[in-house]
PDB file of C-alpha atoms in Angstrom:
ATOM      1  CA  HIS A 280      13.665   3.509  21.938  1.00  0.00           C
ATOM      2  CA  GLU A 281      11.167   1.413  20.003  1.00  0.00           C
ATOM      3  CA  ILE A 282       7.965   2.898  18.644  1.00  0.00           C
ATOM      4  CA  LYS A 283       5.124   0.422  18.745  1.00  0.00           C
ATOM      5  CA  ASP A 284       2.409   2.559  17.204  1.00  0.00           C
ATOM      6  CA  GLU A 285       2.291   3.506  13.571  1.00  0.00           C
ATOM      7  CA  ILE A 286       1.790   7.081  12.573  1.00  0.00           C
ATOM      8  CA  ILE A 287      -0.723   7.279   9.783  1.00  0.00           C
ATOM      9  CA  LEU A 288      -1.405  10.820   8.703  1.00  0.00           C
ATOM     10  CA  ARG A 289      -4.834  11.888   7.507  1.00  0.00           C
ATOM     11  CA  PRO A 290      -5.174  13.750   4.203  1.00  0.00           C
ATOM     12  CA  VAL A 291      -5.820  17.066   5.986  1.00  0.00           C
ATOM     13  CA  GLN A 292      -2.565  16.664   7.913  1.00  0.00           C
ATOM     14  CA  ILE A 293      -0.535  15.844   4.799  1.00  0.00           C
ATOM     15  CA  LEU A 294      -2.039  18.776   2.886  1.00  0.00           C
ATOM     16  CA  SER A 295      -1.432  21.137   5.797  1.00  0.00           C
ATOM     17  CA  ILE A 296       2.215  20.099   6.015  1.00  0.00           C
ATOM     18  CA  LEU A 297       2.737  20.401   2.251  1.00  0.00           C
ATOM     19  CA  VAL A 298       1.077  23.818   1.959  1.00  0.00           C
ATOM     20  CA  LEU A 299       2.993  25.272   4.908  1.00  0.00           C
ATOM     21  CA  LEU A 300       6.286  23.735   3.753  1.00  0.00           C
ATOM     22  CA  ASN A 301       5.781  25.196   0.299  1.00  0.00           C
ATOM     23  CA  GLU A 302       5.183  28.618   1.837  1.00  0.00           C
ATOM     24  CA  VAL A 303       8.343  28.478   3.973  1.00  0.00           C
ATOM     25  CA  LEU A 304      10.696  26.803   1.500  1.00  0.00           C
ATOM     26  CA  ASN A 305       9.561  28.256  -1.831  1.00  0.00           C
ATOM     27  CA  ASN A 306       7.886  31.609  -1.243  1.00  0.00           C
ATOM     28  CA  HIS A 307      10.762  33.931  -0.401  1.00  0.00           C
ATOM     29  CA  LYS A 308       8.526  36.998  -0.503  1.00  0.00           C
ATOM     30  CA  SER A 309       6.252  35.623   2.194  1.00  0.00           C
ATOM     31  CA  HIS A 310       5.989  37.345   5.534  1.00  0.00           C
ATOM     32  CA  GLY A 311       4.137  34.461   7.105  1.00  0.00           C
ATOM     33  CA  SER A 312       1.197  32.184   6.685  1.00  0.00           C
ATOM     34  CA  ILE A 313      -1.677  31.105   8.830  1.00  0.00           C
ATOM     35  CA  GLY A 314      -3.131  27.632   8.544  1.00  0.00           C
ATOM     36  CA  GLU A 315      -6.354  26.876  10.352  1.00  0.00           C
ATOM     37  CA  ILE A 316      -6.479  23.367  11.708  1.00  0.00           C
ATOM     38  CA  LYS A 317      -9.675  22.403  13.486  1.00  0.00           C
ATOM     39  CA  THR A 318      -9.692  20.877  16.947  1.00  0.00           C
ATOM     40  CA  GLY A 319      -9.076  17.156  16.765  1.00  0.00           C
ATOM     41  CA  GLU A 320      -7.304  17.287  13.384  1.00  0.00           C
ATOM     42  CA  GLY A 321      -3.863  16.693  14.900  1.00  0.00           C
ATOM     43  CA  LYS A 322      -2.133  20.063  15.141  1.00  0.00           C
ATOM     44  CA  SER A 323       0.620  18.675  17.356  1.00  0.00           C
ATOM     45  CA  ILE A 324       1.717  16.049  14.828  1.00  0.00           C
ATOM     46  CA  ILE A 325       1.460  18.575  11.985  1.00  0.00           C
ATOM     47  CA  ILE A 326       3.686  21.011  13.888  1.00  0.00           C
ATOM     48  CA  THR A 327       6.140  18.238  14.817  1.00  0.00           C
ATOM     49  CA  ILE A 328       6.507  16.867  11.287  1.00  0.00           C
ATOM     50  CA  LEU A 329       6.736  20.374   9.865  1.00  0.00           C
ATOM     51  CA  ALA A 330       9.492  21.211  12.373  1.00  0.00           C
ATOM     52  CA  ILE A 331      11.415  17.997  11.606  1.00  0.00           C
ATOM     53  CA  ILE A 332      11.377  18.669   7.863  1.00  0.00           C
ATOM     54  CA  LEU A 333      12.346  22.322   8.315  1.00  0.00           C
ATOM     55  CA  VAL A 334      15.281  21.385  10.563  1.00  0.00           C
ATOM     56  CA  LYS A 335      16.457  18.914   7.927  1.00  0.00           C
ATOM     57  CA  TYR A 336      16.384  21.873   5.493  1.00  0.00           C
ATOM     58  CA  LYS A 337      18.706  23.745   7.915  1.00  0.00           C
ATOM     59  CA  HIS A 338      16.066  25.986   9.516  1.00  0.00           C
ATOM     60  CA  LYS A 339      15.757  26.752  13.220  1.00  0.00           C
ATOM     61  CA  VAL A 340      12.200  26.381  14.496  1.00  0.00           C
ATOM     62  CA  ASP A 341      10.554  28.076  17.459  1.00  0.00           C
ATOM     63  CA  ILE A 342       7.210  26.657  18.559  1.00  0.00           C
ATOM     64  CA  ILE A 343       4.991  29.027  20.508  1.00  0.00           C
ATOM     65  CA  THR A 344       2.260  27.696  22.769  1.00  0.00           C
ATOM     66  CA  THR A 345      -0.264  29.549  24.919  1.00  0.00           C
ATOM     67  CA  ASN A 346       1.294  28.587  28.270  1.00  0.00           C
ATOM     68  CA  MET A 347       4.286  26.848  29.795  1.00  0.00           C
ATOM     69  CA  GLU A 348       2.388  23.694  30.672  1.00  0.00           C
ATOM     70  CA  LEU A 349       1.513  23.181  27.005  1.00  0.00           C
ATOM     71  CA  ALA A 350       5.083  23.937  25.929  1.00  0.00           C
ATOM     72  CA  LYS A 351       6.414  21.376  28.387  1.00  0.00           C
ATOM     73  CA  ARG A 352       3.756  18.793  27.509  1.00  0.00           C
ATOM     74  CA  ASP A 353       4.170  19.157  23.743  1.00  0.00           C
ATOM     75  CA  GLN A 354       7.965  19.067  23.881  1.00  0.00           C
ATOM     76  CA  LYS A 355       7.874  15.955  26.077  1.00  0.00           C
ATOM     77  CA  ASN A 356       5.159  14.186  24.063  1.00  0.00           C
ATOM     78  CA  GLN A 357       6.829  14.833  20.709  1.00  0.00           C
ATOM     79  CA  SER A 358      10.430  14.279  21.814  1.00  0.00           C
ATOM     80  CA  HIS A 359      10.459  10.630  20.705  1.00  0.00           C
ATOM     81  CA  LEU A 360       9.737  11.713  17.112  1.00  0.00           C
ATOM     82  CA  PHE A 361      12.475  14.346  17.170  1.00  0.00           C
ATOM     83  CA  LYS A 362      14.904  11.770  18.608  1.00  0.00           C
ATOM     84  CA  LEU A 363      14.240   9.476  15.641  1.00  0.00           C
ATOM     85  CA  PHE A 364      15.805  12.187  13.470  1.00  0.00           C
ATOM     86  CA  ASP A 365      18.517  13.108  15.992  1.00  0.00           C
ATOM     87  CA  ILE A 366      16.993  16.546  16.607  1.00  0.00           C
ATOM     88  CA  LYS A 367      17.415  18.152  20.007  1.00  0.00           C
ATOM     89  CA  THR A 368      14.537  20.127  21.436  1.00  0.00           C
ATOM     90  CA  GLY A 369      14.086  22.186  24.557  1.00  0.00           C
ATOM     91  CA  VAL A 370      11.865  24.606  26.410  1.00  0.00           C
ATOM     92  CA  LEU A 371      12.776  28.265  26.971  1.00  0.00           C
ATOM     93  CA  PHE A 372      11.723  29.508  30.372  1.00  0.00           C
ATOM     94  CA  HIS A 373      12.456  32.208  32.940  1.00  0.00           C
ATOM     95  CA  LYS A 374      13.823  31.021  36.276  1.00  0.00           C
ATOM     96  CA  GLU A 375      11.604  33.314  38.368  1.00  0.00           C
ATOM     97  CA  ASN A 376       8.417  33.686  36.353  1.00  0.00           C
ATOM     98  CA  ASP A 377       8.252  30.008  35.494  1.00  0.00           C
ATOM     99  CA  GLU A 378       9.372  28.732  38.902  1.00  0.00           C
ATOM    100  CA  GLN A 379       6.680  26.055  39.105  1.00  0.00           C
ATOM    101  CA  PHE A 380       7.621  24.814  35.643  1.00  0.00           C
ATOM    102  CA  MET A 381      11.329  24.908  36.472  1.00  0.00           C
ATOM    103  CA  LYS A 382      10.875  22.607  39.454  1.00  0.00           C
ATOM    104  CA  SER A 383       9.557  19.882  37.185  1.00  0.00           C
ATOM    105  CA  TYR A 384      12.039  20.402  34.344  1.00  0.00           C
ATOM    106  CA  ILE A 385      15.242  18.374  34.238  1.00  0.00           C
ATOM    107  CA  GLY A 386      18.431  20.418  34.033  1.00  0.00           C
ATOM    108  CA  ALA A 387      16.659  23.666  34.819  1.00  0.00           C
ATOM    109  CA  ASN A 388      19.296  24.927  37.224  1.00  0.00           C
ATOM    110  CA  ARG A 389      21.809  25.924  34.556  1.00  0.00           C
ATOM    111  CA  PHE A 390      21.677  29.622  33.738  1.00  0.00           C
ATOM    112  CA  SER A 391      24.822  31.002  32.131  1.00  0.00           C
ATOM    113  CA  ASN A 392      23.588  34.593  31.948  1.00  0.00           C
ATOM    114  CA  ASP A 393      21.923  37.309  33.962  1.00  0.00           C
ATOM    115  CA  SER A 394      18.740  37.421  31.896  1.00  0.00           C
ATOM    116  CA  GLY A 395      16.980  34.783  33.967  1.00  0.00           C
ATOM    117  CA  PHE A 396      16.252  32.795  30.813  1.00  0.00           C
ATOM    118  CA  ASN A 397      17.909  29.510  29.936  1.00  0.00           C
ATOM    119  CA  ILE A 398      19.133  31.010  26.643  1.00  0.00           C
ATOM    120  CA  GLU A 399      21.608  28.163  26.120  1.00  0.00           C
ATOM    121  CA  ILE A 400      18.533  26.302  24.870  1.00  0.00           C
ATOM    122  CA  PHE A 401      18.820  28.340  21.660  1.00  0.00           C
ATOM    123  CA  LYS A 402      21.649  26.025  20.605  1.00  0.00           C
ATOM    124  CA  TYR A 403      18.927  23.482  19.868  1.00  0.00           C
ATOM    125  CA  PRO A 404      17.238  23.566  16.468  1.00  0.00           C
ATOM    126  CA  VAL A 405      13.723  23.361  17.976  1.00  0.00           C
ATOM    127  CA  VAL A 406      12.658  25.451  20.967  1.00  0.00           C
ATOM    128  CA  TYR A 407       9.242  25.467  22.635  1.00  0.00           C
ATOM    129  CA  SER A 408       7.939  28.298  24.819  1.00  0.00           C
ATOM    130  CA  THR A 409       5.368  31.046  25.162  1.00  0.00           C
ATOM    131  CA  ASN A 410       5.142  34.243  23.175  1.00  0.00           C
ATOM    132  CA  ALA A 411       6.057  36.276  26.257  1.00  0.00           C
ATOM    133  CA  ASN A 412       9.218  34.254  26.955  1.00  0.00           C
ATOM    134  CA  PHE A 413      10.517  34.633  23.396  1.00  0.00           C
ATOM    135  CA  GLU A 414       9.679  38.342  23.406  1.00  0.00           C
ATOM    136  CA  PHE A 415      11.282  39.164  26.722  1.00  0.00           C
ATOM    137  CA  SER A 416      14.409  37.056  26.250  1.00  0.00           C
ATOM    138  CA  TYR A 417      14.938  38.899  22.964  1.00  0.00           C
ATOM    139  CA  LEU A 418      14.198  42.325  24.466  1.00  0.00           C
ATOM    140  CA  HIS A 419      16.535  41.614  27.372  1.00  0.00           C
ATOM    141  CA  SER A 420      19.321  40.760  24.953  1.00  0.00           C
ATOM    142  CA  LEU A 421      18.881  44.118  23.214  1.00  0.00           C
ATOM    143  CA  THR A 422      19.209  46.111  26.413  1.00  0.00           C
ATOM    144  CA  THR A 423      22.025  44.207  28.150  1.00  0.00           C
ATOM    145  CA  LYS A 424      25.307  42.532  27.368  1.00  0.00           C
ATOM    146  CA  THR A 425      23.639  39.127  27.353  1.00  0.00           C
ATOM    147  CA  THR A 426      24.799  37.097  24.372  1.00  0.00           C
ATOM    148  CA  PHE A 427      21.761  36.140  22.347  1.00  0.00           C
ATOM    149  CA  GLU A 428      22.815  34.070  19.380  1.00  0.00           C
ATOM    150  CA  HIS A 429      19.427  33.187  18.015  1.00  0.00           C
ATOM    151  CA  THR A 430      17.688  34.119  14.827  1.00  0.00           C
ATOM    152  CA  PHE A 431      13.951  33.833  14.522  1.00  0.00           C
ATOM    153  CA  ASP A 432      14.023  31.759  11.367  1.00  0.00           C
ATOM    154  CA  VAL A 433      10.709  29.890  11.403  1.00  0.00           C
ATOM    155  CA  VAL A 434       8.119  30.423  14.107  1.00  0.00           C
ATOM    156  CA  LEU A 435       5.208  28.002  14.426  1.00  0.00           C
ATOM    157  CA  ILE A 436       2.402  29.270  16.619  1.00  0.00           C
ATOM    158  CA  ASP A 437      -0.060  26.840  18.139  1.00  0.00           C
ATOM    159  CA  GLU A 438      -3.346  28.617  18.799  1.00  0.00           C
ATOM    160  CA  VAL A 439      -2.466  31.822  16.928  1.00  0.00           C
ATOM    161  CA  ASP A 440      -5.927  33.200  17.683  1.00  0.00           C
ATOM    162  CA  SER A 441      -5.003  33.201  21.371  1.00  0.00           C
ATOM    163  CA  MET A 442      -1.934  35.285  20.689  1.00  0.00           C
ATOM    164  CA  PHE A 443      -3.801  37.840  18.595  1.00  0.00           C
ATOM    165  CA  ILE A 444      -7.060  37.997  20.533  1.00  0.00           C
ATOM    166  CA  ASP A 445      -6.613  36.795  24.115  1.00  0.00           C
ATOM    167  CA  GLU A 446      -3.157  38.296  24.706  1.00  0.00           C
ATOM    168  CA  LEU A 447      -3.584  41.779  23.255  1.00  0.00           C
ATOM    169  CA  ASN A 448      -1.904  43.193  26.352  1.00  0.00           C
ATOM    170  CA  GLU A 449       1.460  41.796  25.228  1.00  0.00           C
ATOM    171  CA  PRO A 450       3.441  43.289  22.335  1.00  0.00           C
ATOM    172  CA  ALA A 451       3.619  41.055  19.274  1.00  0.00           C
ATOM    173  CA  ILE A 452       7.365  41.493  18.793  1.00  0.00           C
ATOM    174  CA  ILE A 453       7.929  38.091  17.210  1.00  0.00           C
ATOM    175  CA  SER A 454       6.035  38.959  14.052  1.00  0.00           C
TER     176      SER A 454
END
């Protein structure tokens, strides 16, 4: 797969990546950080590069988006960059709640558990999904015999304001 376009990062993107990397890799007392990136400043590439570097430092990365369409789109659009570094990515979804998404997702028919989630995706170092899907797959694993071998190591949230403001009706378990 040949990439024809160059990726030239803007100073705000480089600084964002460096500040967030420093927080994750060097500040062991940290309980999280929030970086505000304005619309049009390239959040997707910042998140992708941050995830690639963190995986190379042996971290697992979960990327939370506001809805399944964005999770699918971002994972698909950024997959060529992850492939350059031999990093597998996937999308966590529920076979009933995300039926429309499942129909358009390759390999979506494999469910090796009774949770309804494609939890085998957690074998990948980078997983995209929604807050609700991460929460409920985790909660289901606590209340059933479903094997859930996933640690929430680093969680990158796209549109964190949406999670805290727009989705107050859902528990914020991930934090």
